[in-house]
mmCIF file of C-alpha atoms in Angstrom:
data_model
loop_
_atom_site.group_PDB
_atom_site.id
_atom_site.type_symbol
_atom_site.label_atom_id
_atom_site.label_comp_id
_atom_site.label_asym_id
_atom_site.label_seq_id
_atom_site.Cartn_x
_atom_site.Cartn_y
_atom_site.Cartn_z
ATOM 1 C CA MET V 1 -14.019 -26.187 1.624
ATOM 2 C CA LYS V 2 -12.625 -24.788 -1.652
ATOM 3 C CA LYS V 3 -15.982 -23.433 -2.661
ATOM 4 C CA ILE V 4 -16.391 -21.725 0.648
ATOM 5 C CA PHE V 5 -12.764 -19.983 0.068
ATOM 6 C CA VAL V 6 -13.920 -18.721 -3.354
ATOM 7 C CA LEU V 7 -17.202 -17.341 -2.075
ATOM 8 C CA SER V 8 -15.289 -15.681 0.706
ATOM 9 C CA PHE V 9 -13.021 -14.120 -1.625
ATOM 10 C CA ILE V 10 -15.900 -12.553 -3.573
ATOM 11 C CA SER V 11 -17.528 -11.507 -0.348
ATOM 12 C CA VAL V 12 -14.873 -9.754 1.056
ATOM 13 C CA GLY V 13 -13.939 -7.763 -2.102
ATOM 14 C CA TYR V 14 -17.331 -6.165 -1.977
ATOM 15 C CA PHE V 15 -17.027 -4.902 1.769
ATOM 16 C CA LEU V 16 -13.319 -3.602 0.958
ATOM 17 C CA ASN V 17 -14.743 -0.786 -0.812
ATOM 18 C CA ALA V 18 -16.592 0.279 2.010
ATOM 19 C CA GLN V 19 -13.846 0.757 4.468
ATOM 20 C CA SER V 20 -12.843 3.775 6.345
ATOM 21 C CA LEU V 21 -9.138 4.227 6.698
ATOM 22 C CA SER V 22 -7.219 6.447 9.337
ATOM 23 C CA ASN V 23 -4.342 8.183 8.091
ATOM 24 C CA SER V 24 -1.730 11.388 8.603
ATOM 25 C CA PRO V 25 -2.851 15.171 8.358
ATOM 26 C CA TYR V 26 -0.552 14.955 5.407
ATOM 27 C CA ALA V 27 -3.220 13.191 3.194
ATOM 28 C CA THR V 28 -4.691 16.636 2.855
ATOM 29 C CA TYR V 29 -2.220 16.917 -0.356
ATOM 30 C CA GLY V 30 -2.784 14.857 -3.329
ATOM 31 C CA ILE V 31 -4.473 11.683 -3.313
ATOM 32 C CA GLY V 32 -3.998 11.021 0.264
ATOM 33 C CA ASP V 33 -1.918 8.223 2.314
ATOM 34 C CA VAL V 34 -0.480 5.949 -0.257
ATOM 35 C CA LYS V 35 -0.262 2.330 1.157
ATOM 36 C CA TYR V 36 3.099 1.301 -0.072
ATOM 37 C CA ASP V 37 2.371 -2.521 -0.377
ATOM 38 C CA ASN V 38 -0.154 -3.897 1.784
ATOM 39 C CA THR V 39 1.222 -7.558 1.551
ATOM 40 C CA ILE V 40 2.795 -8.753 4.888
ATOM 41 C CA GLU V 41 5.238 -10.646 3.068
ATOM 42 C CA THR V 42 6.932 -7.622 1.252
ATOM 43 C CA ALA V 43 5.955 -5.085 4.233
ATOM 44 C CA SER V 44 7.637 -7.198 6.819
ATOM 45 C CA MET V 45 11.033 -7.224 4.897
ATOM 46 C CA GLY V 46 11.009 -3.291 4.330
ATOM 47 C CA GLY V 47 9.217 -3.224 1.351
ATOM 48 C CA ILE V 48 11.711 -5.341 -0.993
ATOM 49 C CA SER V 49 10.069 -7.258 -3.858
ATOM 50 C CA THR V 50 11.585 -6.220 -6.999
ATOM 51 C CA ALA V 51 14.304 -8.920 -6.666
ATOM 52 C CA PHE V 52 12.314 -10.938 -4.489
ATOM 53 C CA ILE V 53 11.545 -14.772 -6.000
ATOM 54 C CA SER V 54 9.977 -16.723 -3.101
ATOM 55 C CA ASP V 55 11.750 -20.070 -2.666
ATOM 56 C CA PHE V 56 8.425 -21.689 -1.856
ATOM 57 C CA THR V 57 5.755 -22.499 -4.129
ATOM 58 C CA SER V 58 2.620 -20.815 -2.408
ATOM 59 C CA SER V 59 3.795 -17.338 -2.544
ATOM 60 C CA PHE V 60 2.960 -14.851 -5.771
ATOM 61 C CA ASN V 61 4.570 -11.703 -6.181
ATOM 62 C CA PHE V 62 2.186 -8.803 -7.638
ATOM 63 C CA ALA V 63 4.862 -5.984 -7.275
ATOM 64 C CA ASN V 64 6.924 -7.569 -9.697
ATOM 65 C CA PRO V 65 5.034 -9.878 -11.760
ATOM 66 C CA ALA V 66 8.216 -11.554 -13.315
ATOM 67 C CA ASN V 67 8.980 -13.152 -9.935
ATOM 68 C CA ASN V 68 7.024 -16.091 -9.850
ATOM 69 C CA SER V 69 9.119 -18.743 -11.495
ATOM 70 C CA ASN V 70 8.640 -21.089 -8.301
ATOM 71 C CA PHE V 71 4.868 -20.516 -8.098
ATOM 72 C CA GLU V 72 3.294 -23.651 -8.435
ATOM 73 C CA LEU V 73 0.118 -23.732 -6.312
ATOM 74 C CA THR V 74 -3.142 -22.123 -6.226
ATOM 75 C CA SER V 75 -2.862 -19.354 -3.378
ATOM 76 C CA ILE V 76 -5.388 -17.342 -1.548
ATOM 77 C CA LYS V 77 -4.575 -14.691 0.834
ATOM 78 C CA LEU V 78 -6.735 -12.579 3.162
ATOM 79 C CA GLU V 79 -4.816 -10.047 5.066
ATOM 80 C CA ALA V 80 -5.875 -7.111 7.667
ATOM 81 C CA THR V 81 -3.653 -3.848 8.980
ATOM 82 C CA ASN V 82 -4.018 -2.071 12.243
ATOM 83 C CA GLU V 83 -2.582 1.337 12.175
ATOM 84 C CA ASN V 84 -1.797 3.316 15.121
ATOM 85 C CA ASN V 85 -0.567 6.797 14.534
ATOM 86 C CA TYR V 86 0.886 9.360 17.210
ATOM 87 C CA PHE V 87 0.923 12.910 16.189
ATOM 88 C CA LYS V 88 2.596 16.012 17.908
ATOM 89 C CA THR V 89 3.208 19.619 16.741
ATOM 90 C CA ASN V 90 4.876 22.464 18.696
ATOM 91 C CA TYR V 91 1.871 24.642 17.732
ATOM 92 C CA ASN V 92 0.022 25.016 21.051
ATOM 93 C CA ASP V 93 2.014 21.744 21.996
ATOM 94 C CA THR V 94 -0.673 19.495 20.488
ATOM 95 C CA LYS V 95 -0.799 15.835 20.678
ATOM 96 C CA SER V 96 -3.374 13.358 19.266
ATOM 97 C CA THR V 97 -3.879 9.653 18.236
ATOM 98 C CA LYS V 98 -5.576 7.791 15.389
ATOM 99 C CA HIS V 99 -6.338 4.077 15.074
ATOM 100 C CA SER V 100 -7.803 2.321 12.381
ATOM 101 C CA THR V 101 -8.255 -1.468 11.306
ATOM 102 C CA TYR V 102 -9.081 -2.322 7.610
ATOM 103 C CA LEU V 103 -8.900 -5.352 5.361
ATOM 104 C CA SER V 104 -5.705 -4.613 3.294
ATOM 105 C CA ASN V 105 -5.402 -7.256 0.774
ATOM 106 C CA ILE V 106 -6.964 -10.234 -0.847
ATOM 107 C CA SER V 107 -5.618 -12.054 -3.662
ATOM 108 C CA LEU V 108 -5.952 -15.220 -5.613
ATOM 109 C CA ALA V 109 -3.033 -16.723 -7.938
ATOM 110 C CA PHE V 110 -2.857 -19.938 -9.650
ATOM 111 C CA PRO V 111 -0.418 -21.499 -12.152
ATOM 112 C CA ILE V 112 -1.802 -22.005 -15.707
ATOM 113 C CA SER V 113 1.201 -24.061 -16.820
ATOM 114 C CA SER V 114 4.691 -24.775 -15.823
ATOM 115 C CA LYS V 115 5.915 -21.319 -17.396
ATOM 116 C CA VAL V 116 2.987 -19.202 -17.147
ATOM 117 C CA LYS V 117 1.447 -18.163 -13.744
ATOM 118 C CA MET V 118 -1.336 -15.584 -13.118
ATOM 119 C CA GLY V 119 -3.031 -13.695 -10.122
ATOM 120 C CA ILE V 120 -5.413 -11.114 -9.261
ATOM 121 C CA SER V 121 -5.719 -8.904 -6.217
ATOM 122 C CA TYR V 122 -7.714 -6.188 -4.427
ATOM 123 C CA GLN V 123 -6.477 -3.506 -1.799
ATOM 124 C CA PRO V 124 -6.820 0.002 -0.908
ATOM 125 C CA TYR V 125 -4.294 1.881 -2.610
ATOM 126 C CA SER V 126 -4.717 5.420 -0.777
ATOM 127 C CA SER V 127 -7.134 7.084 1.503
ATOM 128 C CA LYS V 128 -8.262 10.286 3.081
ATOM 129 C CA SER V 129 -9.576 10.582 6.582
ATOM 130 C CA TYR V 130 -8.590 13.581 8.299
ATOM 131 C CA ASP V 131 -10.359 16.562 10.401
ATOM 132 C CA ILE V 132 -8.151 19.393 11.409
ATOM 133 C CA LEU V 133 -9.550 22.620 13.355
ATOM 134 C CA HIS V 134 -7.199 25.811 13.360
ATOM 135 C CA THR V 135 -8.326 28.586 15.529
ATOM 136 C CA GLU V 136 -6.983 32.302 15.632
ATOM 137 C CA THR V 137 -7.704 35.402 17.513
ATOM 138 C CA LEU V 138 -7.312 38.610 15.679
ATOM 139 C CA SER V 139 -6.461 41.843 16.911
ATOM 140 C CA ASP V 140 -9.986 43.266 17.300
ATOM 141 C CA GLY V 141 -11.110 39.993 19.315
ATOM 142 C CA THR V 142 -12.531 38.163 16.676
ATOM 143 C CA MET V 143 -11.917 34.449 16.411
ATOM 144 C CA VAL V 144 -11.388 32.787 13.090
ATOM 145 C CA ALA V 145 -11.822 28.987 12.775
ATOM 146 C CA ASN V 146 -10.405 27.271 9.756
ATOM 147 C CA ARG V 147 -11.408 23.494 9.712
ATOM 148 C CA PHE V 148 -10.257 21.013 7.042
ATOM 149 C CA ARG V 149 -11.696 17.761 6.529
ATOM 150 C CA GLY V 150 -11.102 14.871 4.173
ATOM 151 C CA SER V 151 -12.448 11.236 3.516
ATOM 152 C CA GLY V 152 -12.642 8.703 0.487
ATOM 153 C CA THR V 153 -10.519 5.688 -0.465
ATOM 154 C CA LEU V 154 -8.859 5.205 -3.782
ATOM 155 C CA ASN V 155 -9.025 1.287 -4.309
ATOM 156 C CA THR V 156 -6.889 -0.840 -6.977
ATOM 157 C CA ALA V 157 -7.691 -4.000 -8.661
ATOM 158 C CA GLN V 158 -4.869 -5.842 -10.428
ATOM 159 C CA ALA V 159 -4.402 -8.689 -12.707
ATOM 160 C CA ALA V 160 -0.825 -10.066 -13.212
ATOM 161 C CA VAL V 161 0.828 -12.725 -15.472
ATOM 162 C CA SER V 162 4.381 -13.793 -15.442
ATOM 163 C CA TYR V 163 6.178 -16.055 -18.163
ATOM 164 C CA LYS V 164 9.246 -17.952 -17.352
ATOM 165 C CA ILE V 165 11.873 -17.711 -20.308
ATOM 166 C CA ASN V 166 14.298 -20.296 -19.115
ATOM 167 C CA GLN V 167 15.945 -21.373 -15.894
ATOM 168 C CA GLU V 168 17.288 -17.742 -15.230
ATOM 169 C CA PHE V 169 15.141 -15.177 -17.069
ATOM 170 C CA ALA V 170 11.495 -14.459 -16.695
ATOM 171 C CA VAL V 171 9.132 -11.609 -17.475
ATOM 172 C CA GLY V 172 5.690 -10.185 -16.320
ATOM 173 C CA ALA V 173 2.935 -7.660 -16.915
ATOM 174 C CA ARG V 174 0.519 -6.263 -14.406
ATOM 175 C CA ALA V 175 -2.613 -4.407 -15.230
ATOM 176 C CA ASN V 176 -3.701 -2.003 -12.620
ATOM 177 C CA LEU V 177 -7.433 -0.310 -12.314
ATOM 178 C CA TYR V 178 -7.590 2.669 -9.590
ATOM 179 C CA PHE V 179 -11.239 3.709 -8.785
ATOM 180 C CA GLY V 180 -12.980 5.663 -6.063
ATOM 181 C CA ASN V 181 -13.596 9.168 -4.880
ATOM 182 C CA LEU V 182 -11.685 11.477 -2.594
ATOM 183 C CA TYR V 183 -13.059 14.558 -0.810
ATOM 184 C CA ASP V 184 -11.381 17.742 0.637
ATOM 185 C CA THR V 185 -13.434 20.565 2.391
ATOM 186 C CA ASN V 186 -11.598 23.860 3.809
ATOM 187 C CA GLU V 187 -14.489 25.862 5.963
ATOM 188 C CA LEU V 188 -13.513 29.415 7.203
ATOM 189 C CA THR V 189 -15.747 30.663 9.913
ATOM 190 C CA PHE V 190 -15.801 33.854 11.990
ATOM 191 C CA SER V 191 -17.225 34.272 15.664
ATOM 192 C CA ASP V 192 -19.181 37.152 14.760
ATOM 193 C CA ALA V 193 -21.060 35.499 11.761
ATOM 194 C CA GLU V 194 -23.072 32.475 10.979
ATOM 195 C CA LEU V 195 -22.066 32.105 7.411
ATOM 196 C CA VAL V 196 -19.441 29.723 6.600
ATOM 197 C CA ASN V 197 -17.295 30.011 3.434
ATOM 198 C CA GLY V 198 -16.542 26.630 2.291
ATOM 199 C CA TYR V 199 -13.963 25.536 -0.497
ATOM 200 C CA GLU V 200 -14.707 21.584 -1.760
ATOM 201 C CA THR V 201 -12.960 19.442 -4.019
ATOM 202 C CA ARG V 202 -14.226 16.083 -5.078
ATOM 203 C CA ASN V 203 -11.786 13.989 -6.986
ATOM 204 C CA SER V 204 -13.301 11.240 -8.990
ATOM 205 C CA ILE V 205 -10.869 8.554 -10.273
ATOM 206 C CA LYS V 206 -10.942 5.848 -12.732
ATOM 207 C CA ASN V 207 -7.595 5.436 -13.946
ATOM 208 C CA PHE V 208 -5.698 2.247 -15.580
ATOM 209 C CA ASN V 209 -1.972 1.894 -16.113
ATOM 210 C CA PHE V 210 0.426 -1.089 -16.653
ATOM 211 C CA THR V 211 3.501 -2.418 -14.798
ATOM 212 C CA LEU V 212 6.244 -4.465 -16.790
ATOM 213 C CA GLY V 213 8.770 -6.411 -14.635
ATOM 214 C CA GLY V 214 12.015 -8.524 -15.703
ATOM 215 C CA SER V 215 14.006 -10.453 -13.506
ATOM 216 C CA TYR V 216 17.406 -12.820 -13.600
ATOM 217 C CA GLN V 217 18.201 -15.339 -11.093
ATOM 218 C CA HIS V 218 21.200 -17.640 -10.881
ATOM 219 C CA LEU V 219 21.516 -20.350 -8.834
ATOM 220 C CA ASN V 220 25.097 -22.217 -8.183
ATOM 221 C CA THR V 221 23.961 -25.702 -7.684
ATOM 222 C CA SER V 222 27.409 -26.552 -5.778
ATOM 223 C CA THR V 223 26.781 -24.149 -3.084
ATOM 224 C CA ASP V 224 22.835 -23.516 -3.419
ATOM 225 C CA ARG V 225 23.778 -19.648 -3.393
ATOM 226 C CA LYS V 226 21.748 -17.417 -5.916
ATOM 227 C CA LEU V 227 21.817 -13.961 -7.235
ATOM 228 C CA THR V 228 18.780 -12.152 -8.225
ATOM 229 C CA ILE V 229 18.419 -8.752 -10.243
ATOM 230 C CA GLY V 230 15.033 -7.371 -10.706
ATOM 231 C CA ALA V 231 13.268 -4.363 -12.482
ATOM 232 C CA THR V 232 10.012 -2.662 -13.088
ATOM 233 C CA THR V 233 8.238 0.227 -14.824
ATOM 234 C CA THR V 234 4.681 1.507 -14.353
ATOM 235 C CA PHE V 235 3.530 3.796 -16.854
ATOM 236 C CA GLY V 236 0.658 4.423 -19.300
ATOM 237 C CA ASN V 237 -2.277 6.274 -17.644
ATOM 238 C CA THR V 238 -5.320 5.989 -19.491
ATOM 239 C CA SER V 239 -8.770 7.580 -18.482
ATOM 240 C CA ASN V 240 -8.344 10.529 -16.047
ATOM 241 C CA MET V 241 -9.137 12.214 -12.672
ATOM 242 C CA THR V 242 -12.108 14.667 -12.851
ATOM 243 C CA THR V 243 -11.706 17.429 -9.992
ATOM 244 C CA ASP V 244 -15.184 19.279 -9.267
ATOM 245 C CA TYR V 245 -14.129 22.554 -7.176
ATOM 246 C CA LYS V 246 -16.884 24.713 -5.538
ATOM 247 C CA ASN V 247 -16.447 27.820 -3.491
ATOM 248 C CA SER V 248 -19.650 28.757 -1.872
ATOM 249 C CA THR V 249 -21.268 30.441 1.289
ATOM 250 C CA TYR V 250 -23.814 28.629 3.540
ATOM 251 C CA TYR V 251 -24.922 28.119 7.108
ATOM 252 C CA TYR V 252 -25.484 24.824 9.045
ATOM 253 C CA SER V 253 -28.741 23.801 10.496
ATOM 254 C CA ALA V 254 -29.577 21.188 13.177
ATOM 255 C CA GLY V 255 -27.929 17.891 11.860
ATOM 256 C CA ASP V 256 -25.072 19.655 9.911
ATOM 257 C CA VAL V 257 -27.359 20.467 6.794
ATOM 258 C CA LYS V 258 -26.292 23.134 4.651
ATOM 259 C CA ASN V 259 -28.654 25.980 3.974
ATOM 260 C CA SER V 260 -28.971 28.851 2.032
ATOM 261 C CA GLU V 261 -25.867 28.029 -0.237
ATOM 262 C CA SER V 262 -24.588 30.668 -2.482
ATOM 263 C CA VAL V 263 -22.264 29.709 -4.976
ATOM 264 C CA ILE V 264 -19.069 32.115 -5.588
ATOM 265 C CA ASP V 265 -16.979 29.937 -7.941
ATOM 266 C CA GLN V 266 -17.420 26.546 -9.676
ATOM 267 C CA LYS V 267 -15.433 24.458 -12.024
ATOM 268 C CA SER V 268 -14.503 21.105 -13.344
ATOM 269 C CA THR V 269 -11.085 19.998 -14.486
ATOM 270 C CA ALA V 270 -9.571 16.592 -15.844
ATOM 271 C CA SER V 271 -6.118 15.603 -15.482
ATOM 272 C CA LYS V 272 -4.180 12.274 -16.683
ATOM 273 C CA ASN V 273 -1.099 12.616 -14.478
ATOM 274 C CA LEU V 274 -2.556 11.173 -11.483
ATOM 275 C CA LEU V 275 -0.191 8.239 -11.236
ATOM 276 C CA PRO V 276 3.023 9.374 -13.058
ATOM 277 C CA LEU V 277 5.862 7.156 -13.962
ATOM 278 C CA GLN V 278 7.361 4.807 -11.252
ATOM 279 C CA ALA V 279 10.606 2.370 -11.816
ATOM 280 C CA SER V 280 11.980 0.167 -9.109
ATOM 281 C CA LEU V 281 15.494 -1.752 -9.444
ATOM 282 C CA GLY V 282 16.385 -4.521 -6.975
ATOM 283 C CA VAL V 283 19.448 -6.850 -6.193
ATOM 284 C CA GLY V 284 19.340 -9.952 -3.952
ATOM 285 C CA TYR V 285 21.628 -12.533 -2.762
ATOM 286 C CA GLY V 286 20.797 -15.633 -0.625
ATOM 287 C CA SER V 287 20.824 -19.467 0.141
ATOM 288 C CA GLU V 288 18.183 -21.883 -1.336
ATOM 289 C CA ASN V 289 15.376 -22.403 1.391
ATOM 290 C CA GLN V 290 17.820 -20.886 4.083
ATOM 291 C CA TRP V 291 17.986 -16.940 3.714
ATOM 292 C CA PHE V 292 17.877 -14.172 1.447
ATOM 293 C CA LEU V 293 18.954 -10.668 1.702
ATOM 294 C CA SER V 294 17.933 -7.724 -0.751
ATOM 295 C CA ALA V 295 18.357 -3.864 -1.307
ATOM 296 C CA GLN V 296 15.955 -1.812 -3.522
ATOM 297 C CA LEU V 297 15.490 1.718 -5.007
ATOM 298 C CA ASP V 298 12.079 3.000 -6.055
ATOM 299 C CA TYR V 299 11.621 6.295 -7.932
ATOM 300 C CA LYS V 300 8.224 8.008 -8.641
ATOM 301 C CA LYS V 301 8.245 11.117 -10.862
ATOM 302 C CA GLY V 302 6.724 14.319 -9.453
ATOM 303 C CA GLU V 303 3.227 15.475 -10.240
ATOM 304 C CA THR V 304 0.913 18.473 -10.646
ATOM 305 C CA ILE V 305 -2.509 18.211 -8.805
ATOM 306 C CA SER V 306 -5.489 20.360 -8.381
ATOM 307 C CA TYR V 307 -6.041 21.455 -4.840
ATOM 308 C CA PHE V 308 -8.896 23.788 -3.766
ATOM 309 C CA GLY V 309 -9.158 25.218 -6.930
ATOM 310 C CA SER V 310 -5.238 25.879 -7.218
ATOM 311 C CA THR V 311 -2.397 23.684 -8.410
ATOM 312 C CA LEU V 312 0.321 21.827 -6.218
ATOM 313 C CA ASP V 313 3.429 20.575 -7.673
ATOM 314 C CA LEU V 314 4.669 17.338 -5.771
ATOM 315 C CA GLN V 315 8.395 16.651 -5.931
ATOM 316 C CA ASP V 316 10.210 13.554 -7.460
ATOM 317 C CA SER V 317 10.406 11.022 -4.547
ATOM 318 C CA TYR V 318 12.472 8.151 -4.018
ATOM 319 C CA ARG V 319 12.619 5.136 -1.606
ATOM 320 C CA ILE V 320 15.690 2.986 -0.328
ATOM 321 C CA SER V 321 14.730 -0.436 1.156
ATOM 322 C CA ALA V 322 16.884 -3.359 2.323
ATOM 323 C CA GLY V 323 15.363 -6.597 4.104
ATOM 324 C CA GLY V 324 15.140 -10.247 4.006
ATOM 325 C CA TRP V 325 14.152 -13.369 5.580
ATOM 326 C CA TYR V 326 15.513 -16.438 7.466
ATOM 327 C CA LEU V 327 14.526 -19.790 7.792
ATOM 328 C CA PRO V 328 16.344 -22.270 10.332
ATOM 329 C CA ASN V 329 15.641 -25.597 9.278
ATOM 330 C CA TYR V 330 12.604 -26.482 7.128
ATOM 331 C CA ASN V 331 13.436 -30.184 7.555
ATOM 332 C CA ASN V 332 13.143 -30.134 11.714
ATOM 333 C CA PHE V 333 9.872 -31.540 12.489
ATOM 334 C CA ARG V 334 10.574 -31.777 16.188
ATOM 335 C CA ASN V 335 11.170 -27.952 16.495
ATOM 336 C CA TYR V 336 8.319 -26.096 15.303
ATOM 337 C CA PHE V 337 10.109 -22.628 15.358
ATOM 338 C CA SER V 338 13.087 -23.935 13.310
ATOM 339 C CA ARG V 339 10.367 -24.232 10.440
ATOM 340 C CA VAL V 340 9.205 -20.743 11.036
ATOM 341 C CA VAL V 341 10.258 -18.045 8.380
ATOM 342 C CA TYR V 342 11.527 -14.905 10.004
ATOM 343 C CA ARG V 343 11.597 -11.721 8.030
ATOM 344 C CA TYR V 344 12.924 -8.179 8.691
ATOM 345 C CA GLY V 345 13.675 -4.957 6.973
ATOM 346 C CA ALA V 346 14.059 -1.196 6.966
ATOM 347 C CA PHE V 347 13.514 1.666 4.696
ATOM 348 C CA TYR V 348 14.080 5.448 3.888
ATOM 349 C CA GLU V 349 11.552 7.512 1.871
ATOM 350 C CA LYS V 350 12.320 10.982 0.378
ATOM 351 C CA GLY V 351 8.516 12.217 -0.056
ATOM 352 C CA ASN V 352 7.094 14.204 -2.711
ATOM 353 C CA LEU V 353 5.684 16.866 -0.179
ATOM 354 C CA LYS V 354 7.782 19.842 0.623
ATOM 355 C CA ILE V 355 6.102 22.375 2.906
ATOM 356 C CA ALA V 356 7.547 25.738 4.251
ATOM 357 C CA GLY V 357 11.026 24.480 3.032
ATOM 358 C CA ASN V 358 10.650 21.198 4.874
ATOM 359 C CA ASN V 359 10.526 17.644 3.048
ATOM 360 C CA ILE V 360 7.860 15.495 4.382
ATOM 361 C CA ASN V 361 10.090 12.369 4.921
ATOM 362 C CA LYS V 362 9.610 8.864 6.139
ATOM 363 C CA PHE V 363 11.610 6.133 7.513
ATOM 364 C CA GLY V 364 10.821 2.740 9.424
ATOM 365 C CA VAL V 365 11.755 -0.749 10.338
ATOM 366 C CA SER V 366 9.988 -3.851 10.141
ATOM 367 C CA ALA V 367 9.765 -7.529 11.084
ATOM 368 C CA GLY V 368 7.345 -10.449 10.627
ATOM 369 C CA VAL V 369 6.938 -14.348 10.678
ATOM 370 C CA LEU V 370 5.366 -16.736 8.690
ATOM 371 C CA LEU V 371 3.877 -19.601 11.040
ATOM 372 C CA PRO V 372 3.406 -22.752 9.008
ATOM 373 C CA PHE V 373 0.190 -24.810 9.163
ATOM 374 C CA LYS V 374 1.188 -28.217 10.756
ATOM 375 C CA THR V 375 0.656 -29.902 7.684
ATOM 376 C CA SER V 376 2.793 -27.354 5.660
ATOM 377 C CA SER V 377 6.060 -28.334 4.109
ATOM 378 C CA ILE V 378 8.552 -26.857 2.009
ATOM 379 C CA THR V 379 6.658 -27.440 -1.303
ATOM 380 C CA ARG V 380 3.529 -26.356 0.212
ATOM 381 C CA MET V 381 4.013 -23.286 2.827
ATOM 382 C CA SER V 382 0.608 -22.303 3.720
ATOM 383 C CA GLY V 383 0.317 -20.492 7.368
ATOM 384 C CA LEU V 384 -0.600 -17.267 9.432
ATOM 385 C CA GLU V 385 1.256 -14.346 8.335
ATOM 386 C CA ILE V 386 2.234 -11.631 11.091
ATOM 387 C CA GLY V 387 3.985 -8.371 10.762
ATOM 388 C CA VAL V 388 4.889 -5.355 12.426
ATOM 389 C CA GLU V 389 6.058 -1.936 11.247
ATOM 390 C CA LEU V 390 7.513 1.176 13.118
ATOM 391 C CA GLY V 391 8.288 4.278 11.882
ATOM 392 C CA LYS V 392 8.159 8.172 11.577
ATOM 393 C CA ARG V 393 7.276 10.823 9.060
ATOM 394 C CA GLY V 394 7.416 14.516 8.971
ATOM 395 C CA THR V 395 8.994 17.144 11.282
ATOM 396 C CA LEU V 396 8.285 19.566 14.080
ATOM 397 C CA ASN V 397 9.814 22.539 12.138
ATOM 398 C CA ASP V 398 7.993 25.645 11.364
ATOM 399 C CA ASN V 399 4.861 23.912 13.431
ATOM 400 C CA LEU V 400 4.487 20.943 11.416
ATOM 401 C CA ILE V 401 3.604 17.731 12.299
ATOM 402 C CA ASN V 402 5.598 14.800 13.495
ATOM 403 C CA GLN V 403 3.859 11.416 12.977
ATOM 404 C CA ASN V 404 5.087 8.092 14.799
ATOM 405 C CA TYR V 405 3.510 5.141 14.012
ATOM 406 C CA ILE V 406 3.321 1.445 14.638
ATOM 407 C CA ASN V 407 1.226 -0.852 12.158
ATOM 408 C CA PHE V 408 0.407 -4.611 13.003
ATOM 409 C CA ARG V 409 -0.611 -6.934 10.072
ATOM 410 C CA LEU V 410 -2.158 -10.326 10.209
ATOM 411 C CA GLY V 411 -3.130 -12.553 7.482
ATOM 412 C CA PHE V 412 -3.646 -16.176 6.188
ATOM 413 C CA ASN V 413 -2.024 -17.821 3.139
ATOM 414 C CA PHE V 414 -4.107 -20.948 1.991
ATOM 415 C CA ALA V 415 -2.002 -22.659 -0.663
ATOM 416 C CA ASP V 416 -2.949 -26.138 -2.291
ATOM 417 C CA LYS V 417 -3.164 -27.849 -5.707
ATOM 418 C CA TRP V 418 -6.479 -26.901 -7.195
ATOM 419 C CA PHE V 419 -8.221 -26.937 -10.658
ATOM 420 C CA ARG V 420 -5.907 -29.762 -11.574
ATOM 421 C CA LYS V 421 -7.322 -33.041 -12.935
ATOM 422 C CA THR V 422 -5.658 -36.169 -11.728
ATOM 423 C CA LEU V 423 -4.199 -38.684 -14.435
ATOM 424 C CA TYR V 424 -4.386 -42.534 -14.169
ATOM 425 C CA ASN V 425 -2.631 -45.032 -16.300
#
């Protein structure tokens, strides 16, 4: 059975790279829609992770690799996400919907010793998948069609290690590899001509950086209450993003095949600020094996990117999250729902986009449950993860787009004592 799980982990990672993810028209800017954190556990709690140290021995925290002091089992997680987006704009009173289902996270984590823990994961980081057509009739009766299309996925592979200094302090580090290709196309056509004027941008990305984390947790043994403080910083871009830009004219034949392409302008640039400095600070408070509540502030430095041959400046952004979990009574084996872990959370995110003087912000609420397997206990919390998130992004001002969404998440966490030799006296 364990061999089957390991083989499945490798196979699933291969297909993850070929997924097509649906997202917002705002994905036209930058590297697309960034999937904030695809793990069901943290997403169900509004995204809190920096000061979240699981009370159970089966959950590995990749967001802050220092927060794995209690992790003792080998854990495999397989998670999928179903996104449902509903768009509206005052321009021609237009409405549309987009849906997609994709594999959002696979991870393998295991303890090396009582103080050192390690994990590897693979998930989509951002994506582009949009097709927008804007038409306009000029005063002379000529119709102008402006079509924007985007595709591609930026994936990330991570390797994290944590070290427990003592009963209260721990540190951790995570190496992040980002790779993939992102495409944007803008085509301009006139009703009185077959010729198409196309602007194409291809971003080829191979980027590497590091995340450092630290945590402090004090447990009052007389009351079982605990205070947790955590912090992370992501920095150190190596390698770069290569952007190939081309402005050309052509026409389409049958099968959408380009013909008679004439290049007007073509160039290639490289940039190292694809994933700028990020930092996070979190504080949490709870009761051992009963409940936990945390608040978190995330900051991301602005960046300058290439967009259709010109540069686009993105603002500094921040995100405020709050959430936690509640476990009624893990010792009550007569009532199954008393052993279910209930999660809840909310967030507000000031986005890095500003269009026509409008900040493209985002906020949402989330909830979820961990349904333990029949054989699970407080020391081996394996089970079915279910999460839901409802939110809003954008605005109707200045004919911009308002996006409402509801995301469903489903996953499994298989945890057991693997790779250990049994000692006999």
